[in-house]
Tab-separated table of N, CA and C in Angstrom:
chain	number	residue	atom	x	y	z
A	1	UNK	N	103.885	113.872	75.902
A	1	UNK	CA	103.858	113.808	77.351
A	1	UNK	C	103.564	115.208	77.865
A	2	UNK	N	102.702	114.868	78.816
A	2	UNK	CA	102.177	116.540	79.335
A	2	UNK	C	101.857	116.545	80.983
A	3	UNK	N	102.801	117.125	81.768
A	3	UNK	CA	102.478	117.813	82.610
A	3	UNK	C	102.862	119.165	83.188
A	4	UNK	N	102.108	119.869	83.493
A	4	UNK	CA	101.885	121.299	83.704
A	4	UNK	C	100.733	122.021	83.795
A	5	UNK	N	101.448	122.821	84.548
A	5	UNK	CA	100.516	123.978	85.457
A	5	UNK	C	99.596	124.572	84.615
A	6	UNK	N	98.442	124.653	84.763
A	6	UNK	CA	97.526	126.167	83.809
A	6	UNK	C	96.392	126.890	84.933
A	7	UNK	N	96.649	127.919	84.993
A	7	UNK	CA	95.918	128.534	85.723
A	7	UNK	C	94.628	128.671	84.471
A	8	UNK	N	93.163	129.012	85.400
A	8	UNK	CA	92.181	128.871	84.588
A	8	UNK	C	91.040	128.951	85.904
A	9	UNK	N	91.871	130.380	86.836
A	9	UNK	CA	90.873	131.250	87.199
A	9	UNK	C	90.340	130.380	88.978
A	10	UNK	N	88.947	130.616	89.110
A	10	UNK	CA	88.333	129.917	90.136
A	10	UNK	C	87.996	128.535	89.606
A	11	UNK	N	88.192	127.498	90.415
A	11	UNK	CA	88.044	126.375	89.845
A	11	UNK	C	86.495	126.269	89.979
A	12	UNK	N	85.774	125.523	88.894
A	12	UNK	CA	84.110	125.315	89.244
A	12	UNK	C	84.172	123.954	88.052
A	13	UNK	N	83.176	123.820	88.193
A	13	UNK	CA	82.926	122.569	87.295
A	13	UNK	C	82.907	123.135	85.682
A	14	UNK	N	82.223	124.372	85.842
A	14	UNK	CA	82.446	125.029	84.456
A	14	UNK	C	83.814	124.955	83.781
A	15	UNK	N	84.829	125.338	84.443
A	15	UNK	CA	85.595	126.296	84.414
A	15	UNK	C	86.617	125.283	84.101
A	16	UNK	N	86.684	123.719	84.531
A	16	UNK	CA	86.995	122.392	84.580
A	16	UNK	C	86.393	121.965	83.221
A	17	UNK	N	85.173	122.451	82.937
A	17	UNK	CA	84.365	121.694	81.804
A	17	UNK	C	85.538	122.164	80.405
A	18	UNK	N	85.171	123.489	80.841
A	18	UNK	CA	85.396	124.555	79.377
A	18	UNK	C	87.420	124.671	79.274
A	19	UNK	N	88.123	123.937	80.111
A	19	UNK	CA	89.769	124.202	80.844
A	19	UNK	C	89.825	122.426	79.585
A	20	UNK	N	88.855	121.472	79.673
A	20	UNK	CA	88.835	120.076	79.221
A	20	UNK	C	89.048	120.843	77.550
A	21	UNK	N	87.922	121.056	77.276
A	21	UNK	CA	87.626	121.908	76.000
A	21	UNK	C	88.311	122.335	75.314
A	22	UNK	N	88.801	123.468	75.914
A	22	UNK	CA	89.534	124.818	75.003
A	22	UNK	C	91.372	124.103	75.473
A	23	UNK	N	91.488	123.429	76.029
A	23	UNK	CA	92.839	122.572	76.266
A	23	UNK	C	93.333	120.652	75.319
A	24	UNK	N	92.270	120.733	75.310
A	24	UNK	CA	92.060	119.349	74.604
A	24	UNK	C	92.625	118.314	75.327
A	25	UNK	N	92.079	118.012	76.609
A	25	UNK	CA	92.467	116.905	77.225
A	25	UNK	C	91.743	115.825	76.993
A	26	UNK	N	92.771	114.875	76.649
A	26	UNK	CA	92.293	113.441	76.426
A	26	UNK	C	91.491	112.797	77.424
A	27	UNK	N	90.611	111.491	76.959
A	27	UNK	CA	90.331	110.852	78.205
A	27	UNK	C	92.262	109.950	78.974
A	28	UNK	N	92.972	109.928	78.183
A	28	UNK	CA	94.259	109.623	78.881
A	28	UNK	C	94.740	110.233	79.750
A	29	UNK	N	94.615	111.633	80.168
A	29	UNK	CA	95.002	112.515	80.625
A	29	UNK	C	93.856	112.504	81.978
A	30	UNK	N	94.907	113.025	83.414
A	30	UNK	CA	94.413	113.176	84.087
A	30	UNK	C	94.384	114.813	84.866
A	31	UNK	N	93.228	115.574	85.293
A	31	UNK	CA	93.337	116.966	86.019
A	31	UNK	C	93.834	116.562	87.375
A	32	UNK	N	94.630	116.964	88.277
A	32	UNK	CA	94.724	117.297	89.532
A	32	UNK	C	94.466	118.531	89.777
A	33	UNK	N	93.790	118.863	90.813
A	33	UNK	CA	93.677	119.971	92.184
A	33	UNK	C	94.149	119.927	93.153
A	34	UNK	N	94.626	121.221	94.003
A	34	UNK	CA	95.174	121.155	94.784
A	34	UNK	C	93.776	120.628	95.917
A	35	UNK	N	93.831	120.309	97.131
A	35	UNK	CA	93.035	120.052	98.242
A	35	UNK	C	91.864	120.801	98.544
A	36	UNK	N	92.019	121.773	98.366
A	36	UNK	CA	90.785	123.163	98.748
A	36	UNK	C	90.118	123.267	97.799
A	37	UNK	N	90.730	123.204	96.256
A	37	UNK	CA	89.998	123.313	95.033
A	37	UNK	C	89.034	122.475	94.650
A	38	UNK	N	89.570	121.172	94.887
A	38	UNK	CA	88.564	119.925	94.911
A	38	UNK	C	87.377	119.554	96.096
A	39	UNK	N	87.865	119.986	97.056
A	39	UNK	CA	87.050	120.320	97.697
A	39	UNK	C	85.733	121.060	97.543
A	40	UNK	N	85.916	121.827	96.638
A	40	UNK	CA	84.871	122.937	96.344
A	40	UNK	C	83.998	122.744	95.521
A	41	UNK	N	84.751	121.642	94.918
A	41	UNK	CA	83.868	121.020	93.549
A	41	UNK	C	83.044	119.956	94.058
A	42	UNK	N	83.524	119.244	94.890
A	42	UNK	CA	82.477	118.614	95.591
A	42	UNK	C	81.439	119.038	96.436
A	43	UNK	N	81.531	120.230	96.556
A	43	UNK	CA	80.675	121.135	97.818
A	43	UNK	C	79.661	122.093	96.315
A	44	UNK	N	79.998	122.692	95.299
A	44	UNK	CA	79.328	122.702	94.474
A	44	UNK	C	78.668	121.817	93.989
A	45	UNK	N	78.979	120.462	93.295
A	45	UNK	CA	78.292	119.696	92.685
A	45	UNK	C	77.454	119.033	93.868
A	46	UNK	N	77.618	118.477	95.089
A	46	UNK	CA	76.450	118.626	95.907
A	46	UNK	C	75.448	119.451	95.993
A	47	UNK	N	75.620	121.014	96.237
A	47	UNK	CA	75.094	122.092	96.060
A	47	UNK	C	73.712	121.515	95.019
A	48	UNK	N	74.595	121.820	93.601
A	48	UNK	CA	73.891	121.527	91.958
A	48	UNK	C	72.984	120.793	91.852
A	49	UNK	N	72.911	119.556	92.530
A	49	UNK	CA	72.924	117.665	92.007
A	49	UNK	C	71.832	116.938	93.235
A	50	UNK	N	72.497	118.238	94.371
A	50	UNK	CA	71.612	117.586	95.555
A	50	UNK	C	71.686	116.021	96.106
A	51	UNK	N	73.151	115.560	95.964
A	51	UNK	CA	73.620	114.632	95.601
A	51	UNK	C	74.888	114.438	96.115
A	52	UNK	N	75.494	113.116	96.745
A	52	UNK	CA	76.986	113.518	96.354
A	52	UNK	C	78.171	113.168	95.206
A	53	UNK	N	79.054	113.662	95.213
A	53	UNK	CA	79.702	112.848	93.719
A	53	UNK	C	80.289	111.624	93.901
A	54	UNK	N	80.217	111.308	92.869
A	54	UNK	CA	80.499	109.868	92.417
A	54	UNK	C	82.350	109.891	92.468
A	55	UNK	N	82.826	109.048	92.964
A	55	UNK	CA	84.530	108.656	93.149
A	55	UNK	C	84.679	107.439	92.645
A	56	UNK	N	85.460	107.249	91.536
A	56	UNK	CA	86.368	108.650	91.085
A	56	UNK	C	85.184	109.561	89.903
A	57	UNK	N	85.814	110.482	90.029
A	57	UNK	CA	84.832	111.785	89.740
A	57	UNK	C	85.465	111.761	88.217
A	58	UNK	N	84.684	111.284	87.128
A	58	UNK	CA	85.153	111.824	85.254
A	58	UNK	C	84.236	113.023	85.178
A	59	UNK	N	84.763	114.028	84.369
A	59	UNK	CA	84.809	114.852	83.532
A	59	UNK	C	84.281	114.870	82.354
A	60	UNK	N	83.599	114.625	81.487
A	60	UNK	CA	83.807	114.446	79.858
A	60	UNK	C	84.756	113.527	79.845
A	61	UNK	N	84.864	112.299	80.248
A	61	UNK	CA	85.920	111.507	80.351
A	61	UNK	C	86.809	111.459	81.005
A	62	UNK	N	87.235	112.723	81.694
A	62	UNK	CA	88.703	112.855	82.011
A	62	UNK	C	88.840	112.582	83.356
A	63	UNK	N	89.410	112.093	84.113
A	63	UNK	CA	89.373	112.045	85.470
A	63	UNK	C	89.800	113.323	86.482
A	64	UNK	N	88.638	113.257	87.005
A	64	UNK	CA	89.602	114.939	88.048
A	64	UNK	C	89.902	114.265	89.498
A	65	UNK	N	91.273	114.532	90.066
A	65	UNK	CA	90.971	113.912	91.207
A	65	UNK	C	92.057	115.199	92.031
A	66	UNK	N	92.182	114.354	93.441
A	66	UNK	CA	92.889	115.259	94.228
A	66	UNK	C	94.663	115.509	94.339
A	67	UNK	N	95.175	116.444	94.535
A	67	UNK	CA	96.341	116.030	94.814
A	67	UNK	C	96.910	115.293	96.140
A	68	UNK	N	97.713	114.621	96.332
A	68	UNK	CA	97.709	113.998	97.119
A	68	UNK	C	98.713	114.073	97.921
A	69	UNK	N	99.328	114.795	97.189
A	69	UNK	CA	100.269	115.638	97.984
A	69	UNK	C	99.990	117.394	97.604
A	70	UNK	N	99.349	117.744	99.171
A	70	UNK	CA	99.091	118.797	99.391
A	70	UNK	C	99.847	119.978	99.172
A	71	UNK	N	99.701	120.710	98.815
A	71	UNK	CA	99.951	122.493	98.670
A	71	UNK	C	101.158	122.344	97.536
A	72	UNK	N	101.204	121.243	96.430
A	72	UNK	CA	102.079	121.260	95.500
A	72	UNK	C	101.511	121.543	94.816
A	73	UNK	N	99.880	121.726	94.157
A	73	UNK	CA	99.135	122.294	93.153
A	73	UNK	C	98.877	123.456	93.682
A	74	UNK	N	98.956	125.234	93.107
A	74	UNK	CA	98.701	126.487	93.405
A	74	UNK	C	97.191	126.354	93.641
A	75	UNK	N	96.226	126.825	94.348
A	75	UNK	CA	95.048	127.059	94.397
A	75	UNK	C	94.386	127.811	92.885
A	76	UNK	N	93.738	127.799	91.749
A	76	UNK	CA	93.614	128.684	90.740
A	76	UNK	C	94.122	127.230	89.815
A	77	UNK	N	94.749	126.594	89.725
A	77	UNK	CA	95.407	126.166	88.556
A	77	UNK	C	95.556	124.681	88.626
A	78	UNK	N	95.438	123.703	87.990
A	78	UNK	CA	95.343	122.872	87.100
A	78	UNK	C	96.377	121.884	86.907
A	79	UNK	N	96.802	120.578	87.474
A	79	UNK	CA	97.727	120.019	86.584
A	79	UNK	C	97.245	118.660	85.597
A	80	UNK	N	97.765	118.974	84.537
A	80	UNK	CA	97.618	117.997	83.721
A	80	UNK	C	98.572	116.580	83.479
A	81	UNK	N	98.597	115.771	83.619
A	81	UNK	CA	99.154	114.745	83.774
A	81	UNK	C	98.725	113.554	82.755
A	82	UNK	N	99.767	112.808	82.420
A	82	UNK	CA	99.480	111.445	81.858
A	82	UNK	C	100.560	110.501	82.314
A	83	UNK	N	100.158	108.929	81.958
A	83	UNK	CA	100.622	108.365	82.410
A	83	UNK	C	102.167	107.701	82.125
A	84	UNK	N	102.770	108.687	81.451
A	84	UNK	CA	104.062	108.643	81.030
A	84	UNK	C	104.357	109.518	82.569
A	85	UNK	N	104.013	109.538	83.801
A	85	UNK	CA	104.843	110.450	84.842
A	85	UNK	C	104.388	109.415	85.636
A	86	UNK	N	105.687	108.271	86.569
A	86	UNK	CA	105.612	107.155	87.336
A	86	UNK	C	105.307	108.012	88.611
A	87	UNK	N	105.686	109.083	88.869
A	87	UNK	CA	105.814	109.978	90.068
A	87	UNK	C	103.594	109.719	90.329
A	88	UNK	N	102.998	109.675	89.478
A	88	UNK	CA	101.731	110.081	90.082
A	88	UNK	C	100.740	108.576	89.484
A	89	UNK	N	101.614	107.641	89.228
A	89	UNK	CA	100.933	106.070	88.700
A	89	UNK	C	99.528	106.214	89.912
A	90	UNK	N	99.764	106.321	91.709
A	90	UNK	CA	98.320	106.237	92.246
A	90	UNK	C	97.283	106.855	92.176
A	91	UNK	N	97.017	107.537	91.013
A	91	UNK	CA	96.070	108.379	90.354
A	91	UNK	C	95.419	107.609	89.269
A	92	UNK	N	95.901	106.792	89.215
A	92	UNK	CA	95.274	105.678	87.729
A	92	UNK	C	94.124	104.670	88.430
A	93	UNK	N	92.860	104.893	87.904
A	93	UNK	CA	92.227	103.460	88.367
A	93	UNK	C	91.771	103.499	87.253
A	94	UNK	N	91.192	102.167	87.601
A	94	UNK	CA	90.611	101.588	86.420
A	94	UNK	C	88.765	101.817	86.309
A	95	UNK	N	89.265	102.243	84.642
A	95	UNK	CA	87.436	102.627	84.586
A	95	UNK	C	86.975	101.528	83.746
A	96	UNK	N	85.536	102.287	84.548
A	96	UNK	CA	84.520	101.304	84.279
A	96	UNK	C	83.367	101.513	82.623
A	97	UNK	N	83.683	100.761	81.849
A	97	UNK	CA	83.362	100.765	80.288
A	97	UNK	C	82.056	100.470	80.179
């Protein structure tokens, strides 16, 4: 069971890519951002893509989504979550195979 904080700098899609990577998050596992962070990633990957993103937004599998309760994720950092934490079950949808 895993949740916790990791800082891992300015958030970017990179930085999300290579945080998946060098952390070994499962596709079970979900990223939260705080509000501003995710934000940014959508304002980048528009930027990138010329496009907007797709909701819910995977990763290399992993789902990144927002927090949903505001200013409980630090700006800079990362929570990792799975679904052993009932506290964040409305973060679960169901993907599409």
């Amino acid at each position: 069971m895993r949740s916790d904080f990791k800082y891992i700098g300015k958030i970017t899609i990179k930085n999300l890519r290579d945080a998946i990577l060098d952390l070994e998050v499962s596709e079970d596992e979900i990223i939260v951002l705080n509000t501003y962070d995710f934000d940014k990633i959508i304002e980048e990957y528009r930027e990138t893509y010329k496009v907007s993103i797709t909701v819910p937004y995977f990763l290399l599998g992993v789902l990144i989504t927002e927090d949903l309760k505001p200013e409980k994720i630090p700006s800079g950092r990362i929570k990792i979550i799975t679904e052993e934490h009932p506290e964040y079950e409305y973060y679960y949808v169901e993907r599409e195979d």
